[in-house]
PDB file of C-alpha atoms and ligand atoms in Angstrom:
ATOM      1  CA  UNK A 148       0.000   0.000   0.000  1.00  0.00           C
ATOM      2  CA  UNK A 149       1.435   3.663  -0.405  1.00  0.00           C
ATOM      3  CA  UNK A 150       2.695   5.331   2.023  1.00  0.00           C
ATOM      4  CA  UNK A 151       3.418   1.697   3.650  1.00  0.00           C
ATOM      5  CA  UNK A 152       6.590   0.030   4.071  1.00  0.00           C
ATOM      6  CA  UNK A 153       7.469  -3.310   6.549  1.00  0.00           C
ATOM      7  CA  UNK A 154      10.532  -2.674   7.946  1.00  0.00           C
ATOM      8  CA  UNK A 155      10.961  -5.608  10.242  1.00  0.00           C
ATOM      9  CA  UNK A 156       8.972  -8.751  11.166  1.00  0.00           C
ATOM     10  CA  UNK A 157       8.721  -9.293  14.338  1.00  0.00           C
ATOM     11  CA  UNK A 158       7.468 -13.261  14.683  1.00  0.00           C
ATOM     12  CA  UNK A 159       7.884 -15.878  12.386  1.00  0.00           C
ATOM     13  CA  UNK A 160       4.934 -17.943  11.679  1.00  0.00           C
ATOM     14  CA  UNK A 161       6.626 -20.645  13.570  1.00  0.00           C
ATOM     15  CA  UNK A 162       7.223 -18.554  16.174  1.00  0.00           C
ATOM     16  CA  UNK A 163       3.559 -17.573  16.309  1.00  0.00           C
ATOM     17  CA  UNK A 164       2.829 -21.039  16.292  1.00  0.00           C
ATOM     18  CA  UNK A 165       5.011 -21.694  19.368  1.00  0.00           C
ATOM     19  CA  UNK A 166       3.016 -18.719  21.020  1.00  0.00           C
ATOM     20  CA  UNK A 167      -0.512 -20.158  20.347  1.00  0.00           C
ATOM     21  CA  UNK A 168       0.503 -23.763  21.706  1.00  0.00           C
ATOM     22  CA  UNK A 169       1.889 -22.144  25.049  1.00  0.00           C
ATOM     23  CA  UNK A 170      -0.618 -20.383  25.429  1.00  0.00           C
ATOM     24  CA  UNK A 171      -3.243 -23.408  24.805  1.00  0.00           C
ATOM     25  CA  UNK A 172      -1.272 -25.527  26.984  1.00  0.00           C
ATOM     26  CA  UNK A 173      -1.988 -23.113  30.309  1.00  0.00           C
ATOM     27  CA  UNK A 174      -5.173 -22.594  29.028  1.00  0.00           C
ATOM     28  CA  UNK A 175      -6.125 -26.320  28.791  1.00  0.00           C
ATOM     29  CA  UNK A 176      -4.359 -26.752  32.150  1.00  0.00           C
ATOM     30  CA  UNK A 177      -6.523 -24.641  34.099  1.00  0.00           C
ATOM     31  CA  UNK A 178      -9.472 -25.399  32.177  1.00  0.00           C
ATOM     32  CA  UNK A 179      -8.739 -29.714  32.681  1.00  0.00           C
ATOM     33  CA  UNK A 180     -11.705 -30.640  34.397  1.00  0.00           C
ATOM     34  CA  UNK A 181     -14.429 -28.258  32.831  1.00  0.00           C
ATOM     35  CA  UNK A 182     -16.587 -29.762  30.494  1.00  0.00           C
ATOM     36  CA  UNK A 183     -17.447 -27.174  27.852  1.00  0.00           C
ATOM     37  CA  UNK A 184     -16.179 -23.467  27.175  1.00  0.00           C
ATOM     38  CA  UNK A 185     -17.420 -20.513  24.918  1.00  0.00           C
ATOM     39  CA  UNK A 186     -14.588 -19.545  23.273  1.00  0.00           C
ATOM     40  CA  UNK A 187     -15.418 -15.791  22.050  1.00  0.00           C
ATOM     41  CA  UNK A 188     -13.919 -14.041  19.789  1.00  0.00           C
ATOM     42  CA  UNK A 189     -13.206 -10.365  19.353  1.00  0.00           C
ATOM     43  CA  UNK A 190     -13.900  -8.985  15.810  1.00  0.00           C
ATOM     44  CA  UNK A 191     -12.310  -8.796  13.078  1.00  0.00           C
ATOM     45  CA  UNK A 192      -8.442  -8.544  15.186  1.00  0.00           C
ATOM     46  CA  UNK A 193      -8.579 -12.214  17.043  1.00  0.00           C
ATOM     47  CA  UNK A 194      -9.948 -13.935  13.862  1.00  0.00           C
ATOM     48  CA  UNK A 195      -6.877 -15.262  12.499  1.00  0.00           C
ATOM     49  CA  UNK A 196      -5.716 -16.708  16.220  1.00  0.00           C
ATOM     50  CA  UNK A 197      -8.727 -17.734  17.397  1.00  0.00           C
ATOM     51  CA  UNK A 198      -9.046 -20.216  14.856  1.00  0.00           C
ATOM     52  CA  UNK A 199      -5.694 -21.335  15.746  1.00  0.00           C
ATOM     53  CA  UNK A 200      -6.355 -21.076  19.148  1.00  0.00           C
ATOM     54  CA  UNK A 201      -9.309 -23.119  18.839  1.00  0.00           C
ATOM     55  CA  UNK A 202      -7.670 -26.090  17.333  1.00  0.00           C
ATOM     56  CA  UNK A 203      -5.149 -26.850  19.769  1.00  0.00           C
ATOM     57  CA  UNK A 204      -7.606 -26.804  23.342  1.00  0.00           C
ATOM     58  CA  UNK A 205      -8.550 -30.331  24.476  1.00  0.00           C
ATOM     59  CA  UNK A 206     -11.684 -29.149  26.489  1.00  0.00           C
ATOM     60  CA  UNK A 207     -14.228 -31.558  25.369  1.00  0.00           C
ATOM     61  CA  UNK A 208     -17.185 -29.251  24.245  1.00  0.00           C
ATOM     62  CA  UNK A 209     -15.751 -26.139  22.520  1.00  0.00           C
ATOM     63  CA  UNK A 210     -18.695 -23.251  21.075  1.00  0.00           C
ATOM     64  CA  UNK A 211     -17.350 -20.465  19.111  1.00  0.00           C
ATOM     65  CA  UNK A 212     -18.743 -16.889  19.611  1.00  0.00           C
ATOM     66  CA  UNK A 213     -18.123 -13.652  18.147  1.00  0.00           C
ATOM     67  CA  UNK A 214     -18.548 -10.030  19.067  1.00  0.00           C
ATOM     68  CA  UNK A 215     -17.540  -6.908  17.260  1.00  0.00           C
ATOM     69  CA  UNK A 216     -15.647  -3.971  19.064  1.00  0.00           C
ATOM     70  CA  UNK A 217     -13.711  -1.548  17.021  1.00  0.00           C
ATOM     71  CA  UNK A 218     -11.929   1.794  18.835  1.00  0.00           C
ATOM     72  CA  UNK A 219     -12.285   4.617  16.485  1.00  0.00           C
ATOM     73  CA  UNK A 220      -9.995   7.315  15.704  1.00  0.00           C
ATOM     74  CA  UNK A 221      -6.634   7.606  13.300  1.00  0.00           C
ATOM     75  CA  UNK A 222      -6.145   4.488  11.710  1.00  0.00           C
ATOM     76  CA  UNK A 223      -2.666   3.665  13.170  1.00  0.00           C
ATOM     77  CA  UNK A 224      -3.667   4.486  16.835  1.00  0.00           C
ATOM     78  CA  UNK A 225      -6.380   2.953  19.064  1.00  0.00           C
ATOM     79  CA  UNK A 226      -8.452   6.020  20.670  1.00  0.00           C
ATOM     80  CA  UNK A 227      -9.689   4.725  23.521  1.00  0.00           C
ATOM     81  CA  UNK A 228     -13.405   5.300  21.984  1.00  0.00           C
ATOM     82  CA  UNK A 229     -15.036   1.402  22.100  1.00  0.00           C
ATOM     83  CA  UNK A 230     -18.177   0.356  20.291  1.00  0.00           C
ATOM     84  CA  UNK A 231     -18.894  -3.313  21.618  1.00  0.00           C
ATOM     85  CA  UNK A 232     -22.006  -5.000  19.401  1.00  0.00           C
ATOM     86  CA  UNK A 233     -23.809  -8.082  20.289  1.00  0.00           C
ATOM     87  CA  UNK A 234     -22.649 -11.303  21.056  1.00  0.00           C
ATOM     88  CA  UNK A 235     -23.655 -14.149  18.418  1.00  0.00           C
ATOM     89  CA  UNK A 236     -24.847 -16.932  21.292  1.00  0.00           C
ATOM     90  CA  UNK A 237     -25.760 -17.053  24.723  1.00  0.00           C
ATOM     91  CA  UNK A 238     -22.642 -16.785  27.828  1.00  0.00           C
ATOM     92  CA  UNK A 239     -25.500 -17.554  30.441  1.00  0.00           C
ATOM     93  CA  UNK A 240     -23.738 -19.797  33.125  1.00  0.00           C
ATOM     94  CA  UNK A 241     -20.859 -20.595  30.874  1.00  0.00           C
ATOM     95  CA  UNK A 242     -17.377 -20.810  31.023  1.00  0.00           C
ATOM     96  CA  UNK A 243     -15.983 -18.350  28.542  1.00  0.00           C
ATOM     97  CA  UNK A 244     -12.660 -17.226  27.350  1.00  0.00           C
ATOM     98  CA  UNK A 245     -12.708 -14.142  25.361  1.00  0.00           C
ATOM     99  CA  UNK A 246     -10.195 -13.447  23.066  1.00  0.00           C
ATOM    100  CA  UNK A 247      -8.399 -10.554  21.971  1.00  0.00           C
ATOM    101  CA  UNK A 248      -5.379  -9.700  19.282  1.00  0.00           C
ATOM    102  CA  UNK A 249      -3.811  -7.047  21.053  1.00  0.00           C
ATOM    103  CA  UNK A 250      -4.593  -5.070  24.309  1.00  0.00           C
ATOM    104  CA  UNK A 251      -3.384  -1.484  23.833  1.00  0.00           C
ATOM    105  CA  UNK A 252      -5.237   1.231  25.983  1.00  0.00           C
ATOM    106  CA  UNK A 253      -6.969  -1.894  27.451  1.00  0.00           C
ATOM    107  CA  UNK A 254     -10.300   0.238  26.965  1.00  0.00           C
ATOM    108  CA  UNK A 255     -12.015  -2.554  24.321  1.00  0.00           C
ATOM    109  CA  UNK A 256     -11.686  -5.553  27.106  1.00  0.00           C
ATOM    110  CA  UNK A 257     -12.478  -3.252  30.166  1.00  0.00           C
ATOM    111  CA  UNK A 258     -15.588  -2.119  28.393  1.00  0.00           C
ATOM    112  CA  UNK A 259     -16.088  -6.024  27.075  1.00  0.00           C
ATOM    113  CA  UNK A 260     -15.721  -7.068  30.978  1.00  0.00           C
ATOM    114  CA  UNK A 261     -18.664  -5.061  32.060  1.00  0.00           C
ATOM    115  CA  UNK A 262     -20.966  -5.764  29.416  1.00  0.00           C
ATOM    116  CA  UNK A 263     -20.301  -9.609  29.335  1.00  0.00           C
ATOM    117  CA  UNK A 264     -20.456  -9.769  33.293  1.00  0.00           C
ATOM    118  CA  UNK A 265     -24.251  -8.389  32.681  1.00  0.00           C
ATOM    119  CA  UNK A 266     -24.862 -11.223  30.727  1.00  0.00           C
ATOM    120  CA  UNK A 267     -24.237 -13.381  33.762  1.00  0.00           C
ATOM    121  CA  UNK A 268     -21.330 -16.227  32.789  1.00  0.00           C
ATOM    122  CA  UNK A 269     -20.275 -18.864  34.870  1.00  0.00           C
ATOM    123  CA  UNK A 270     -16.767 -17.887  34.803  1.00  0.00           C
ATOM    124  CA  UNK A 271     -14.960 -14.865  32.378  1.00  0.00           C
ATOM    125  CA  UNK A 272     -11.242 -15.483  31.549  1.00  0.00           C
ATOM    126  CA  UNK A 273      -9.434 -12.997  28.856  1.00  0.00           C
ATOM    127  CA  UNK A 274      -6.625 -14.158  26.632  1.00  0.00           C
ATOM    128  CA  UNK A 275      -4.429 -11.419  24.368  1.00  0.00           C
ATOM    129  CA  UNK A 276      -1.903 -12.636  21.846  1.00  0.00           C
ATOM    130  CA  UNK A 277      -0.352  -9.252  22.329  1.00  0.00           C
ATOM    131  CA  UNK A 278       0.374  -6.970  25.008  1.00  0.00           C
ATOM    132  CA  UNK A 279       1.645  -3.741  25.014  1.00  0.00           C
ATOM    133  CA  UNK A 280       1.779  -2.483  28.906  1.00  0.00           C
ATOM    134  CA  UNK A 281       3.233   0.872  27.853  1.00  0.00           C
ATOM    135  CA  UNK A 282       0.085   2.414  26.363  1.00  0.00           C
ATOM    136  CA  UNK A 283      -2.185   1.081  28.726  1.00  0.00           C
ATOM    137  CA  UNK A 284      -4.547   3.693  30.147  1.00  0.00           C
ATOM    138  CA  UNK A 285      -7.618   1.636  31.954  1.00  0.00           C
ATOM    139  CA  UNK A 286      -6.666  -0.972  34.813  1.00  0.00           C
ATOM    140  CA  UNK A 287      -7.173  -3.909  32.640  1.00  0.00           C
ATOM    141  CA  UNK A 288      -5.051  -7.271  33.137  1.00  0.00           C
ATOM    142  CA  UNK A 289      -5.267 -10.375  30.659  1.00  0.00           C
ATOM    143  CA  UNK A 290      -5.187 -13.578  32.437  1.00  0.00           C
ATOM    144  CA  UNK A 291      -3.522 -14.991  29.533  1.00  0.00           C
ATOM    145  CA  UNK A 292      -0.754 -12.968  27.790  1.00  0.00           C
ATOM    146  CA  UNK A 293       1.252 -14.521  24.305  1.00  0.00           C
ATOM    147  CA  UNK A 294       3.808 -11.782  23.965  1.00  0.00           C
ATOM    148  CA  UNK A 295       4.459  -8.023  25.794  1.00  0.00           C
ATOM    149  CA  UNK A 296       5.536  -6.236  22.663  1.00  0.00           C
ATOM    150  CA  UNK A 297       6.966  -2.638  22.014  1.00  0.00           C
ATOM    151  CA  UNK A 298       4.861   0.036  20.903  1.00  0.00           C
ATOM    152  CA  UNK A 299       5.373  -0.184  17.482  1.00  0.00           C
ATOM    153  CA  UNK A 300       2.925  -0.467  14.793  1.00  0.00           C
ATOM    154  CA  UNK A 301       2.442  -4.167  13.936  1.00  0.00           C
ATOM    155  CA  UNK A 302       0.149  -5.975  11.389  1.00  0.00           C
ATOM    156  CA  UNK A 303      -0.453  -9.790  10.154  1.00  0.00           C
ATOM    157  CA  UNK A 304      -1.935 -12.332  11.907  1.00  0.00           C
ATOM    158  CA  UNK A 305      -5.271 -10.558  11.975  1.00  0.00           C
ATOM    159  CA  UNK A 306      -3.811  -7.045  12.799  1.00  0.00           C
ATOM    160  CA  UNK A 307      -4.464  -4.538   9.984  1.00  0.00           C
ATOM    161  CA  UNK A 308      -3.159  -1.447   9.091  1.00  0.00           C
ATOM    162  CA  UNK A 309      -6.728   0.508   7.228  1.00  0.00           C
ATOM    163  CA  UNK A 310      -8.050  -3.642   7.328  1.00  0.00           C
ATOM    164  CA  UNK A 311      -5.265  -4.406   5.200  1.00  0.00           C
ATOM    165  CA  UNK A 312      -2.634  -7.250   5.761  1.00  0.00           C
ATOM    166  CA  UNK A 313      -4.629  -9.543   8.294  1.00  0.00           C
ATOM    167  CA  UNK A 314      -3.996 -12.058   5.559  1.00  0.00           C
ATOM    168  CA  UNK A 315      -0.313 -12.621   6.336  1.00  0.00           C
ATOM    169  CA  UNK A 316       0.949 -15.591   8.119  1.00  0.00           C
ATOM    170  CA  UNK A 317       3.324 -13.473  10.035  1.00  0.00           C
ATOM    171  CA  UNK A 318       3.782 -10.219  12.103  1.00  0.00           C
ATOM    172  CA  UNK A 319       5.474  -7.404  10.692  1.00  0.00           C
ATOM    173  CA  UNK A 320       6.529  -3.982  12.065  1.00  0.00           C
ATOM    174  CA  UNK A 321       5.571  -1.143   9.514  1.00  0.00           C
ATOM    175  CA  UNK A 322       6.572   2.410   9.017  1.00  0.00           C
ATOM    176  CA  UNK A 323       3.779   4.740   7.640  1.00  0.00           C
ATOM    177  CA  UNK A 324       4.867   7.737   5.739  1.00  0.00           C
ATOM    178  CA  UNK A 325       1.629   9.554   4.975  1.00  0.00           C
TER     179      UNK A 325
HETATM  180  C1  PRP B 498      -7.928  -3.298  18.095  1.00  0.00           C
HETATM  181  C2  PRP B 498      -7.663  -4.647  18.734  1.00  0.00           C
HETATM  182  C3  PRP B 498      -8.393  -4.539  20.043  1.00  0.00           C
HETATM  183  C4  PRP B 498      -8.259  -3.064  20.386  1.00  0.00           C
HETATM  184  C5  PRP B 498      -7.156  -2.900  21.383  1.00  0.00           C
HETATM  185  O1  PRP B 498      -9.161  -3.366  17.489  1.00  0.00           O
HETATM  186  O2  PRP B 498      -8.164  -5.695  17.957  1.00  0.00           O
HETATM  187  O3  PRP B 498      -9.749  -4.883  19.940  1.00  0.00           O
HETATM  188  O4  PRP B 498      -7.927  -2.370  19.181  1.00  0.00           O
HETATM  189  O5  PRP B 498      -7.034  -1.568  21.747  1.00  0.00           O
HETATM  190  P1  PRP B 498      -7.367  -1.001  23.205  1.00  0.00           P
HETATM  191  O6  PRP B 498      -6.752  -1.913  24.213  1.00  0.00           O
HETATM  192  O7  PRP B 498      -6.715   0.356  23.164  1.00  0.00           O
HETATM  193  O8  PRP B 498      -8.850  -0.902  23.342  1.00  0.00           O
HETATM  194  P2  PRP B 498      -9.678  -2.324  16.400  1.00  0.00           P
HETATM  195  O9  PRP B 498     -10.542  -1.299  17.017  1.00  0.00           O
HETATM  196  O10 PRP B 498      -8.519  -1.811  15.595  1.00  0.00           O
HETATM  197  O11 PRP B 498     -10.634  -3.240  15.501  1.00  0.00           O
HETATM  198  P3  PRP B 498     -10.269  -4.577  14.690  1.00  0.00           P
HETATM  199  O12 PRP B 498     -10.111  -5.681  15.713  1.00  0.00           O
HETATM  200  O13 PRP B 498     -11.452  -4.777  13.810  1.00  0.00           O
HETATM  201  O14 PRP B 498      -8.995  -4.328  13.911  1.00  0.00           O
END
């Protein structure tokens, strides 16, 4: 894209694969005796990792949810600003893991967290393939964290830069020269 140049990646796909099946691992740990979990996705970001996600958990009974939120603002910075929509299926006295790309300002999950605990779950557990602790500005914590990154701009693997480049099987820094 114009104005649009990757000047590093920053995880292999391997590597991202090695993230996912940590991750998974602790998550199927603490999860070893439940019998079922909503898994729920947060639009469009966690698409591409959920589905890996998904794949690799060895609770028995596995449902797949989705909810939108998008912060608006600038393109290459999150604002803060959340708009949560509905979730596809119902968390009523359910286990459920939500999960998120990245957790920036940490204003999209601690928005999520109120809304979903209205809906009355069983238990609420939040997993973020990305962290970056630096820009965080609401007292949000992940109780499942892939990688603490920099705060650099960052697409692949779901992330987009102007919902471009969520296709690639990697994650790449990027320098944007308007
Ligand atoms: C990104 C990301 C998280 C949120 C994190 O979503 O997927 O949902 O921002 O930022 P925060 O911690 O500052 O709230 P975005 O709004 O870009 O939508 P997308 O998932 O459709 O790309």
């Amino acid at each position: 894209m114009k104005g649009m140049k990757i000047k590093r990646i920053m995880f292999t796909e391997e590597e991202l694969s090695g993230i996912v099946s940590g991750l998974a691992d602790k998550i199927n740990s603490d999860l070893k005796d439940a019998e079922s979990l909503v898994v729920l996705c947060v639009l469009k970001g966690a698409a591409v990792f959920t589905t890996d996600l998904v794949r690799r958990l060895s609770i028995p009974d596995v449902r797949i949810e989705f909810i939108r939120a998008s912060s608006y603002g600038r393109e290459d910075v999150s604002s803060g600003n959340v708009t949560v929509g509905a979730v596809t299926g119902d968390i009523e006295g359910k286990d459920v893991l939500v999960v998120e790309d990245i957790i920036d300002t940490g204003r999209t999950l601690s928005e999520l967290k109120e809304r979903l605990k209205a809906m009355n779950p069983k238990s609420l557990r939040f997993c973020g393939l990305f962290d970056k602790p630096s820009r965080r500005t609401a007292d949000f914590k992940a109780d499942y964290i892939g990688a603490v990154i920099p705060d650099e701009f960052i697409v692949g693997y779901g992330l987009d830069y102007a919902e471009y480049y969520r296709h690639l099987p990697y994650v790449a820094v990027i320098e944007i020269n308007d």
